[in-house]
Amino acid sequence: MGVEPEYIDASPSAAYLMESIRDFGYTIETAIADLVDNSISAEASNIEINLDNDENQNPMLSIEDDGIGMNKVELLQAMKLCSKDRHQARSKNDLGRFGMGLKTASLSQCRQLTVETNMDNKSTSMTWDLDDVLKRDDWKVKNNIIETRKPGTKVIWKKIDRANLEIDTPSTNATIKNIRDHLGLVFHRYIDTKNDEKKNIKLKFNGIDIDPFNPFNEKNFATIKHEPFEHQYQDSTIRIQSYILPHKTKVNLEEWEKYEGKGGYTKNQGFYVYREGRLIINGTWFGLLKKTEYTKFCRVKIDITNEKDTDWKIDIKKSNASPPKEIREMLDNYLSKLEKAGVKVYTRKPVSIYENNHLDLWKKMSKDSQSYYAINKNNPIIKKFINNSKDNLDLLKLIENTLPYQEIFRLMSDGKEMMITWEDNEDESIKLIKKYILDLKESNIEKLIIVGLVQKFLQNSVLSLTTEQIIEML
């Protein structure tokens, strides 16, 4: 009777495993972003993505860079499933994670992955073809013989079966736009030549520059930028800065639609976590705050290093993360202050030089834990109106009781329409305001209070008057 071995070979089937890694959940946008990471890690200055047809008139996609390239030994290591120790220290510009992205990202979209690279004027190329692997069921990668190519690396996808990339179709054009938008957001701090970080990487798709998209609208003077602060987490530093984007009345329609993003402002509020300047996850409060209309303009930039990936639970696709307990507690405290600031922008509470609520035309009332709005009968103009006739009082009650609350809420909630006041032509509106001011003056209301009341009445108005213009009317 033979001696039982202590260890028995349980090597996985190459064919089955290579098919399995195709289903890690990549989209074509996140897959291409993963390959751009590799180019940035290779110190590339120029990265070009091209979609074309191959020799058989089937779609072929390539990502080419002018980075440092690889020699044959390094390329062979890169073609292995796990080519790096996830726990080893990484350089600051290394955007990699598990040493799997080249394979998992590429094979999530295609069945044939080829890499061509040049280092020190020596070119080498290797291919994973899933159809060949299925036949052989081994871990042997194809070694290609190629002519000397220019420095850098080129990744080529063929047999693309997970994305419809037929050239010049509406579907493909829409996909290309989604890719451009995604890369413009994820890498905006790398490709924006006007920002202070000066990473200056040129990223193109089919020869056209990909435009950076800064989700914080920092160039608009109406954007509220809070002072950044740093939090020390173990031996790494986390940098946090919050922004409150402008109210719809502060931007034109084009700018409003640009910064609302897919899904609108409510969906895109939240934390934007950057790992070494590369966006990992955005539009989430990590369960610390409920997404509401009142906080929809709030966006918080969090900068982390690549040293604490495990603590932050950075996934293989680099499209998800979750902060560790200590950071969650810190962020929870931070959000309580930010929420109040966001509500002020949403409601556009006017900055009045004098507050005197008993003179407002409307006042909030409460009864049996329910709220409603009533016309303020103590306002001198309303008093004058009521004293003229009892019918006028009945008319005011009718107006109060027929306010379309639900319709107003619906219109303001969907973000597509803006409630406005003083929709008359400017001359007519000015005439009404002057009459209103005169009535207030006749009631012996102080000038300073009148200015504050007019400012408040003009919120959400198509009519804009400066403090100086209001004072002139007095």
Short mmCIF file of C-alpha atoms in Angstrom, two decimals:
data_model
loop_
_atom_site.label_atom_id
_atom_site.label_comp_id
_atom_site.label_asym_id
_atom_site.label_seq_id
_atom_site.Cartn_x
_atom_site.Cartn_y
_atom_site.Cartn_z
CA MET A 1 0.00 0.00 0.00
CA GLY A 2 1.52 3.33 -1.13
CA VAL A 3 2.00 6.35 1.09
CA GLU A 4 -0.63 9.04 0.60
CA PRO A 5 0.99 12.32 -0.58
CA GLU A 6 0.78 15.26 1.81
CA TYR A 7 -0.17 17.63 -1.01
CA ILE A 8 -2.21 16.91 -4.12
CA ASP A 9 -2.17 19.11 -7.22
CA ALA A 10 -5.42 21.09 -7.49
CA SER A 11 -4.43 23.44 -10.30
CA PRO A 12 -7.50 25.03 -11.88
CA SER A 13 -8.52 24.38 -15.44
CA ALA A 14 -7.08 27.19 -17.57
CA ALA A 15 -10.06 27.03 -19.91
CA TYR A 16 -12.66 27.28 -17.14
CA LEU A 17 -10.84 29.91 -15.08
CA MET A 18 -10.10 32.17 -18.04
CA GLU A 19 -13.78 32.10 -18.96
CA SER A 20 -14.77 32.80 -15.34
CA ILE A 21 -12.64 35.94 -14.99
CA ARG A 22 -14.67 37.53 -17.76
CA ASP A 23 -17.53 38.10 -15.34
CA PHE A 24 -16.08 40.41 -12.69
CA GLY A 25 -18.61 43.09 -13.60
CA TYR A 26 -16.66 45.43 -15.85
CA THR A 27 -18.44 47.72 -18.26
CA ILE A 28 -16.61 48.73 -21.40
CA GLU A 29 -16.03 52.13 -19.77
CA THR A 30 -14.44 50.72 -16.60
CA ALA A 31 -12.46 48.18 -18.64
CA ILE A 32 -10.84 50.85 -20.79
CA ALA A 33 -10.21 53.01 -17.72
CA ASP A 34 -8.31 50.09 -16.16
CA LEU A 35 -5.99 49.97 -19.17
CA VAL A 36 -5.47 53.74 -19.04
CA ASP A 37 -4.34 53.20 -15.43
CA ASN A 38 -1.60 50.89 -16.71
CA SER A 39 -0.41 53.50 -19.20
CA ILE A 40 -0.26 56.18 -16.52
CA SER A 41 1.65 53.79 -14.24
CA ALA A 42 4.10 53.28 -17.13
CA GLU A 43 4.78 57.05 -17.11
CA ALA A 44 3.05 57.68 -20.43
CA SER A 45 2.47 61.24 -21.60
CA ASN A 46 0.29 60.33 -24.58
CA ILE A 47 -2.43 57.67 -24.57
CA GLU A 48 -4.44 56.95 -27.69
CA ILE A 49 -7.53 54.76 -27.89
CA ASN A 50 -8.58 53.72 -31.37
CA LEU A 51 -11.60 51.81 -32.65
CA ASP A 52 -11.33 50.38 -36.15
CA ASN A 53 -11.95 47.22 -38.14
CA ASP A 54 -9.37 44.42 -38.27
CA GLU A 55 -8.28 42.53 -41.41
CA ASN A 56 -11.54 40.54 -41.28
CA GLN A 57 -13.66 43.71 -40.99
CA ASN A 58 -14.52 42.95 -37.37
CA PRO A 59 -14.28 45.64 -34.67
CA MET A 60 -10.84 46.02 -33.07
CA LEU A 61 -9.95 48.34 -30.22
CA SER A 62 -6.45 49.39 -29.18
CA ILE A 63 -4.94 51.43 -26.36
CA GLU A 64 -1.45 52.69 -27.17
CA ASP A 65 0.93 54.74 -25.04
CA ASP A 66 4.44 56.20 -25.09
CA GLY A 67 5.36 54.88 -21.64
CA ILE A 68 8.51 53.03 -20.61
CA GLY A 69 7.38 49.73 -22.13
CA MET A 70 8.37 46.21 -21.00
CA ASN A 71 11.03 43.68 -21.81
CA LYS A 72 10.14 40.06 -22.54
CA VAL A 73 10.39 38.91 -18.93
CA GLU A 74 8.22 41.79 -17.72
CA LEU A 75 5.63 41.22 -20.42
CA LEU A 76 5.38 37.53 -19.58
CA GLN A 77 4.86 38.46 -15.93
CA ALA A 78 2.20 41.01 -16.94
CA MET A 79 0.33 38.36 -18.95
CA LYS A 80 0.02 36.13 -15.87
CA LEU A 81 -3.26 36.40 -13.99
CA CYS A 82 -1.83 37.78 -10.74
CA SER A 83 1.34 39.59 -11.69
CA LYS A 84 1.87 41.67 -8.54
CA ASP A 85 1.69 41.33 -4.77
CA ARG A 86 -1.31 43.42 -3.73
CA HIS A 87 0.41 44.25 -0.43
CA GLN A 88 3.71 45.48 -1.84
CA ALA A 89 4.51 49.19 -1.66
CA ARG A 90 3.68 51.05 -4.85
CA SER A 91 5.07 54.22 -6.35
CA LYS A 92 2.82 57.29 -6.17
CA ASN A 93 1.92 57.14 -9.87
CA ASP A 94 1.08 53.42 -9.79
CA LEU A 95 -2.68 53.20 -10.31
CA GLY A 96 -2.71 49.38 -10.35
CA ARG A 97 -4.28 47.21 -7.67
CA PHE A 98 -4.06 43.41 -7.99
CA GLY A 99 -1.87 42.95 -11.07
CA MET A 100 -4.91 41.53 -12.85
CA GLY A 101 -6.45 44.50 -14.64
CA LEU A 102 -4.81 43.98 -18.02
CA LYS A 103 -6.31 40.49 -18.28
CA THR A 104 -9.61 40.85 -16.43
CA ALA A 105 -10.51 44.19 -17.99
CA SER A 106 -9.58 43.15 -21.52
CA LEU A 107 -11.11 39.67 -21.47
CA SER A 108 -14.31 41.05 -19.98
CA GLN A 109 -14.91 42.59 -23.41
CA CYS A 110 -13.01 40.45 -25.93
CA ARG A 111 -11.77 36.89 -26.51
CA GLN A 112 -8.37 37.80 -27.88
CA LEU A 113 -5.90 40.05 -26.06
CA THR A 114 -2.58 40.99 -27.64
CA VAL A 115 0.10 43.18 -26.09
CA GLU A 116 2.91 44.71 -28.13
CA THR A 117 5.66 46.55 -26.28
CA ASN A 118 9.11 48.03 -26.76
CA MET A 119 11.81 48.70 -24.22
CA ASP A 120 15.39 49.70 -25.03
CA ASN A 121 14.63 49.27 -28.73
CA LYS A 122 13.66 45.63 -28.24
CA SER A 123 10.11 44.70 -29.22
CA THR A 124 8.07 41.78 -27.96
CA SER A 125 4.44 40.67 -28.19
CA MET A 126 2.21 38.04 -26.60
CA THR A 127 -1.42 36.96 -27.02
CA TRP A 128 -4.11 35.34 -24.93
CA ASP A 129 -6.78 33.82 -27.20
CA LEU A 130 -9.60 32.23 -25.23
CA ASP A 131 -10.56 29.96 -28.11
CA ASP A 132 -7.02 28.55 -28.15
CA VAL A 133 -7.03 28.18 -24.37
CA LEU A 134 -10.30 26.23 -24.55
CA LYS A 135 -8.68 23.78 -26.97
CA ARG A 136 -5.39 23.35 -25.08
CA ASP A 137 -6.58 23.93 -21.49
CA ASP A 138 -3.13 25.07 -20.38
CA TRP A 139 -1.46 28.26 -19.19
CA LYS A 140 0.75 28.84 -22.21
CA VAL A 141 0.54 32.31 -23.74
CA LYS A 142 1.28 32.76 -27.45
CA ASN A 143 4.67 34.35 -28.16
CA ASN A 144 4.42 36.57 -31.25
CA ILE A 145 7.25 37.52 -33.58
CA ILE A 146 6.96 41.20 -34.52
CA GLU A 147 9.06 43.85 -36.17
CA THR A 148 10.58 46.57 -34.06
CA ARG A 149 7.86 48.97 -32.97
CA LYS A 150 8.06 52.42 -31.46
CA PRO A 151 8.70 52.79 -27.71
CA GLY A 152 5.77 52.20 -25.38
CA THR A 153 3.00 49.63 -25.22
CA LYS A 154 -0.05 48.80 -27.32
CA VAL A 155 -2.94 46.67 -26.07
CA ILE A 156 -5.15 45.21 -28.79
CA TRP A 157 -8.63 43.74 -28.40
CA LYS A 158 -9.98 41.43 -31.08
CA LYS A 159 -12.95 39.06 -31.10
CA ILE A 160 -14.91 41.67 -29.16
CA ASP A 161 -18.07 39.87 -28.07
CA ARG A 162 -19.28 41.70 -24.95
CA ALA A 163 -19.80 45.12 -26.54
CA ASN A 164 -21.45 46.10 -29.79
CA LEU A 165 -18.78 48.19 -31.51
CA GLU A 166 -19.78 47.93 -35.14
CA ILE A 167 -18.27 50.98 -36.83
CA ASP A 168 -20.45 54.06 -37.48
CA THR A 169 -23.73 52.86 -36.00
CA PRO A 170 -25.91 54.92 -33.63
CA SER A 171 -25.36 52.33 -30.89
CA THR A 172 -21.57 52.45 -31.24
CA ASN A 173 -21.54 56.24 -31.40
CA ALA A 174 -23.52 56.32 -28.14
CA THR A 175 -21.05 53.87 -26.58
CA ILE A 176 -18.11 56.00 -27.68
CA LYS A 177 -19.72 59.07 -26.10
CA ASN A 178 -20.19 57.15 -22.84
CA ILE A 179 -16.54 56.07 -22.92
CA ARG A 180 -15.35 59.62 -23.55
CA ASP A 181 -17.58 61.00 -20.78
CA HIS A 182 -16.42 58.32 -18.33
CA LEU A 183 -12.72 58.83 -19.03
CA GLY A 184 -13.13 62.61 -18.96
CA LEU A 185 -14.53 62.34 -15.43
CA VAL A 186 -12.32 59.56 -14.03
CA PHE A 187 -9.06 61.11 -15.27
CA HIS A 188 -9.99 64.79 -15.33
CA ARG A 189 -7.18 65.69 -12.93
CA TYR A 190 -4.66 64.02 -15.22
CA ILE A 191 -5.79 65.49 -18.52
CA ASP A 192 -6.86 69.01 -17.49
CA THR A 193 -3.95 71.23 -18.53
CA LYS A 194 -5.42 74.20 -16.64
CA ASN A 195 -5.50 72.70 -13.16
CA ASP A 196 -2.81 73.18 -10.53
CA GLU A 197 -1.67 69.55 -10.50
CA LYS A 198 -0.01 69.75 -13.93
CA LYS A 199 -0.10 66.04 -14.66
CA ASN A 200 -0.47 66.96 -18.34
CA ILE A 201 -1.40 63.63 -19.88
CA LYS A 202 -2.94 63.72 -23.34
CA LEU A 203 -5.75 61.21 -23.76
CA LYS A 204 -7.41 60.72 -27.14
CA PHE A 205 -10.12 58.57 -28.67
CA ASN A 206 -9.91 58.12 -32.44
CA GLY A 207 -7.56 61.09 -32.66
CA ILE A 208 -9.80 63.50 -30.76
CA ASP A 209 -8.83 64.81 -27.33
CA ILE A 210 -10.98 63.63 -24.44
CA ASP A 211 -12.26 66.69 -22.58
CA PRO A 212 -11.76 66.76 -18.81
CA PHE A 213 -14.89 67.10 -16.70
CA ASN A 214 -14.42 68.60 -13.24
CA PRO A 215 -17.64 67.67 -11.36
CA PHE A 216 -17.19 70.48 -8.82
CA ASN A 217 -17.66 73.39 -11.26
CA GLU A 218 -14.80 75.16 -9.51
CA LYS A 219 -14.50 77.96 -12.07
CA ASN A 220 -17.97 79.35 -11.39
CA PHE A 221 -17.83 82.14 -8.82
CA ALA A 222 -21.20 81.01 -7.45
CA THR A 223 -19.78 77.62 -6.43
CA ILE A 224 -19.17 77.57 -2.68
CA LYS A 225 -15.75 76.07 -1.93
CA HIS A 226 -15.03 75.16 1.65
CA GLU A 227 -11.48 75.17 2.93
CA PRO A 228 -9.79 71.77 2.51
CA PHE A 229 -8.58 69.93 5.56
CA GLU A 230 -6.40 66.90 6.16
CA HIS A 231 -7.05 63.90 8.35
CA GLN A 232 -4.28 61.58 9.41
CA TYR A 233 -5.27 57.94 9.08
CA GLN A 234 -2.56 55.66 10.43
CA ASP A 235 0.50 56.51 8.31
CA SER A 236 -1.37 58.07 5.38
CA THR A 237 -3.01 61.45 4.87
CA ILE A 238 -6.56 61.94 3.62
CA ARG A 239 -7.51 65.31 2.14
CA ILE A 240 -11.12 66.47 2.09
CA GLN A 241 -12.76 69.45 0.44
CA SER A 242 -16.45 70.12 -0.06
CA TYR A 243 -18.23 72.11 -2.72
CA ILE A 244 -21.78 73.37 -3.05
CA LEU A 245 -22.67 73.83 -6.70
CA PRO A 246 -24.61 76.90 -7.86
CA HIS A 247 -28.37 77.12 -7.71
CA LYS A 248 -30.15 77.00 -11.08
CA THR A 249 -30.73 80.74 -10.96
CA LYS A 250 -26.95 81.33 -10.96
CA VAL A 251 -26.08 79.46 -14.17
CA ASN A 252 -27.32 79.26 -17.74
CA LEU A 253 -29.18 76.19 -19.00
CA GLU A 254 -26.12 74.71 -20.75
CA GLU A 255 -24.00 74.90 -17.60
CA TRP A 256 -26.85 73.55 -15.46
CA GLU A 257 -27.30 70.48 -17.66
CA LYS A 258 -23.55 69.91 -17.98
CA TYR A 259 -22.92 69.65 -14.24
CA GLU A 260 -26.05 67.75 -13.30
CA GLY A 261 -24.59 64.69 -15.07
CA LYS A 262 -26.41 61.45 -15.82
CA GLY A 263 -29.29 61.04 -13.42
CA GLY A 264 -29.36 64.67 -12.30
CA TYR A 265 -28.07 66.58 -9.29
CA THR A 266 -29.82 64.45 -6.70
CA LYS A 267 -28.20 61.25 -7.98
CA ASN A 268 -24.73 62.79 -8.32
CA GLN A 269 -24.49 64.41 -4.90
CA GLY A 270 -22.12 62.81 -2.42
CA PHE A 271 -18.50 61.84 -2.01
CA TYR A 272 -16.04 61.69 -4.90
CA VAL A 273 -13.14 59.49 -3.83
CA TYR A 274 -9.86 59.92 -5.70
CA ARG A 275 -6.98 57.47 -5.35
CA GLU A 276 -3.77 59.25 -6.38
CA GLY A 277 -5.90 61.71 -8.36
CA ARG A 278 -7.87 59.01 -10.19
CA LEU A 279 -11.63 58.89 -9.47
CA ILE A 280 -12.67 55.57 -7.91
CA ILE A 281 -16.27 56.12 -6.83
CA ASN A 282 -18.64 59.07 -6.92
CA GLY A 283 -22.19 60.06 -6.07
CA THR A 284 -22.52 58.20 -2.77
CA TRP A 285 -22.81 59.20 0.88
CA PHE A 286 -21.70 55.69 1.97
CA GLY A 287 -24.99 55.38 3.85
CA LEU A 288 -24.09 58.30 6.14
CA LEU A 289 -26.61 60.69 4.65
CA LYS A 290 -29.81 60.22 2.71
CA LYS A 291 -29.88 61.73 -0.76
CA THR A 292 -32.44 64.51 -0.71
CA GLU A 293 -33.38 67.52 -2.79
CA TYR A 294 -31.99 69.74 -0.05
CA THR A 295 -28.44 68.37 -0.37
CA LYS A 296 -28.40 67.80 -4.12
CA PHE A 297 -25.81 70.53 -4.75
CA CYS A 298 -23.30 69.07 -2.25
CA ARG A 299 -20.23 67.23 -3.56
CA VAL A 300 -17.23 66.28 -1.44
CA LYS A 301 -13.78 65.50 -2.84
CA ILE A 302 -11.77 62.93 -0.89
CA ASP A 303 -8.14 62.31 -1.82
CA ILE A 304 -6.53 59.07 -0.65
CA THR A 305 -3.22 57.42 -1.47
CA ASN A 306 -2.65 53.93 -2.87
CA GLU A 307 -1.27 52.76 0.49
CA LYS A 308 -4.55 51.79 2.18
CA ASP A 309 -6.42 49.97 -0.60
CA THR A 310 -7.37 47.08 1.67
CA ASP A 311 -8.77 49.39 4.36
CA TRP A 312 -10.83 51.24 1.75
CA LYS A 313 -11.94 47.97 0.10
CA ILE A 314 -10.90 49.12 -3.38
CA ASP A 315 -12.27 46.49 -5.76
CA ILE A 316 -10.51 44.88 -8.72
CA LYS A 317 -12.31 47.17 -11.19
CA LYS A 318 -11.29 50.27 -9.21
CA SER A 319 -14.87 51.45 -9.39
CA ASN A 320 -15.96 50.86 -5.81
CA ALA A 321 -14.71 51.67 -2.32
CA SER A 322 -15.90 51.87 1.28
CA PRO A 323 -14.20 53.91 4.01
CA PRO A 324 -12.86 52.24 7.17
CA LYS A 325 -14.73 52.73 10.46
CA GLU A 326 -12.52 55.55 11.74
CA ILE A 327 -12.96 57.52 8.52
CA ARG A 328 -16.72 56.90 8.45
CA GLU A 329 -17.06 58.43 11.91
CA MET A 330 -15.03 61.47 10.89
CA LEU A 331 -17.08 61.93 7.71
CA ASP A 332 -20.34 61.57 9.63
CA ASN A 333 -19.40 64.52 11.85
CA TYR A 334 -18.32 66.53 8.84
CA LEU A 335 -21.57 65.98 6.97
CA SER A 336 -23.77 67.47 9.69
CA LYS A 337 -22.30 70.91 8.94
CA LEU A 338 -22.25 70.46 5.18
CA GLU A 339 -25.92 69.43 5.09
CA LYS A 340 -27.01 72.74 6.61
CA ALA A 341 -24.96 74.71 4.07
CA GLY A 342 -26.45 72.70 1.20
CA VAL A 343 -29.99 73.37 2.37
CA LYS A 344 -29.34 77.13 2.28
CA VAL A 345 -28.27 76.96 -1.36
CA TYR A 346 -31.21 74.75 -2.33
CA THR A 347 -33.78 77.03 -0.73
CA ARG A 348 -31.86 80.09 -1.87
CA LYS A 349 -32.47 81.78 1.45
CA PRO A 350 -31.68 85.41 0.64
CA VAL A 351 -28.92 87.25 2.42
CA SER A 352 -31.02 90.11 3.65
CA ILE A 353 -29.55 93.13 5.39
CA TYR A 354 -32.51 93.04 7.75
CA GLU A 355 -34.76 90.21 8.89
CA ASN A 356 -38.30 91.13 9.84
CA ASN A 357 -40.55 88.13 9.30
CA HIS A 358 -43.76 89.75 10.54
CA LEU A 359 -43.77 91.85 7.35
CA ASP A 360 -43.48 88.91 4.94
CA LEU A 361 -46.41 88.43 2.57
CA TRP A 362 -46.57 84.71 3.43
CA LYS A 363 -46.02 82.96 6.73
CA LYS A 364 -45.69 79.31 7.63
CA MET A 365 -48.38 77.94 9.94
CA SER A 366 -48.62 74.67 11.85
CA LYS A 367 -51.65 72.78 13.12
CA ASP A 368 -51.86 69.22 14.45
CA SER A 369 -48.31 68.43 13.26
CA GLN A 370 -49.19 69.64 9.76
CA SER A 371 -47.88 72.72 7.97
CA TYR A 372 -49.39 75.14 5.50
CA TYR A 373 -48.84 78.70 4.27
CA ALA A 374 -51.15 81.62 4.96
CA ILE A 375 -51.14 85.19 3.74
CA ASN A 376 -49.79 87.47 6.46
CA LYS A 377 -52.72 89.66 7.51
CA ASN A 378 -50.35 91.89 9.52
CA ASN A 379 -48.48 93.05 6.45
CA PRO A 380 -49.47 96.73 5.96
CA ILE A 381 -50.28 96.22 2.27
CA ILE A 382 -52.50 93.22 3.03
CA LYS A 383 -54.20 95.15 5.84
CA LYS A 384 -54.99 97.97 3.43
CA PHE A 385 -56.36 95.47 0.91
CA ILE A 386 -58.61 93.77 3.50
CA ASN A 387 -59.94 97.04 4.89
CA ASN A 388 -61.21 98.05 1.46
CA SER A 389 -63.75 95.23 1.32
CA LYS A 390 -64.78 92.02 3.08
CA ASP A 391 -64.80 90.39 -0.35
CA ASN A 392 -61.08 90.97 -0.48
CA LEU A 393 -60.60 88.94 2.70
CA ASP A 394 -62.63 86.10 1.20
CA LEU A 395 -60.47 86.24 -1.93
CA LEU A 396 -57.29 85.93 0.13
CA LYS A 397 -58.70 82.90 1.94
CA LEU A 398 -59.54 81.31 -1.41
CA ILE A 399 -55.96 81.87 -2.62
CA GLU A 400 -54.54 80.43 0.61
CA ASN A 401 -56.63 77.28 0.43
CA THR A 402 -56.01 76.50 -3.22
CA LEU A 403 -52.23 76.69 -3.35
CA PRO A 404 -51.08 73.71 -5.51
CA TYR A 405 -48.55 72.36 -2.98
CA GLN A 406 -48.08 68.94 -4.55
CA GLU A 407 -47.64 70.33 -8.06
CA ILE A 408 -45.08 72.88 -6.86
CA PHE A 409 -43.16 70.18 -5.02
CA ARG A 410 -43.18 67.90 -8.07
CA LEU A 411 -41.87 70.61 -10.38
CA MET A 412 -39.06 71.57 -8.01
CA SER A 413 -38.12 67.98 -7.20
CA ASP A 414 -37.48 66.76 -10.73
CA GLY A 415 -34.96 69.55 -11.30
CA LYS A 416 -36.17 70.14 -14.85
CA GLU A 417 -38.18 73.26 -14.17
CA MET A 418 -37.48 76.30 -12.05
CA MET A 419 -40.18 78.21 -10.18
CA ILE A 420 -39.94 81.92 -10.96
CA THR A 421 -41.65 85.11 -9.79
CA TRP A 422 -42.22 88.52 -11.35
CA GLU A 423 -42.71 87.04 -14.79
CA ASP A 424 -44.18 90.30 -16.16
CA ASN A 425 -42.07 92.43 -18.47
CA GLU A 426 -39.41 94.40 -16.64
CA ASP A 427 -41.12 97.81 -16.86
CA GLU A 428 -44.37 96.42 -15.45
CA SER A 429 -42.52 94.61 -12.65
CA ILE A 430 -40.55 97.73 -11.70
CA LYS A 431 -43.80 99.72 -11.56
CA LEU A 432 -45.35 97.16 -9.18
CA ILE A 433 -42.28 97.10 -6.94
CA LYS A 434 -42.22 100.90 -6.73
CA LYS A 435 -45.89 100.87 -5.72
CA TYR A 436 -45.12 98.20 -3.11
CA ILE A 437 -42.25 100.30 -1.74
CA LEU A 438 -44.49 103.37 -1.59
CA ASP A 439 -47.13 101.47 0.41
CA LEU A 440 -44.46 100.32 2.86
CA LYS A 441 -43.12 103.86 3.26
CA GLU A 442 -46.65 105.16 3.91
CA SER A 443 -46.88 102.57 6.69
CA ASN A 444 -43.75 104.11 8.26
CA ILE A 445 -41.58 101.04 7.64
CA GLU A 446 -37.86 101.81 7.98
CA LYS A 447 -35.90 102.08 4.73
CA LEU A 448 -33.45 99.38 5.76
CA ILE A 449 -36.31 96.96 6.37
CA ILE A 450 -37.90 97.82 3.02
CA VAL A 451 -34.66 97.00 1.19
CA GLY A 452 -34.49 93.63 2.95
CA LEU A 453 -38.12 92.82 2.11
CA VAL A 454 -37.67 93.65 -1.57
CA GLN A 455 -34.54 91.48 -1.71
CA LYS A 456 -36.51 88.61 -0.24
CA PHE A 457 -39.43 89.06 -2.62
CA LEU A 458 -37.11 88.94 -5.63
CA GLN A 459 -35.65 85.52 -4.88
CA ASN A 460 -36.15 83.07 -7.78
CA SER A 461 -37.12 86.09 -9.85
CA VAL A 462 -36.41 86.75 -13.51
CA LEU A 463 -35.99 90.34 -12.36
CA SER A 464 -32.66 91.28 -10.78
CA LEU A 465 -32.18 94.44 -8.73
CA THR A 466 -29.07 95.46 -6.82
CA THR A 467 -29.25 96.95 -3.34
CA GLU A 468 -28.28 100.31 -4.83
CA GLN A 469 -31.16 100.15 -7.34
CA ILE A 470 -33.65 99.39 -4.57
CA ILE A 471 -32.34 102.28 -2.47
CA GLU A 472 -32.78 104.63 -5.44
CA MET A 473 -36.48 103.69 -5.55
CA LEU A 474 -36.86 104.88 -1.96
#
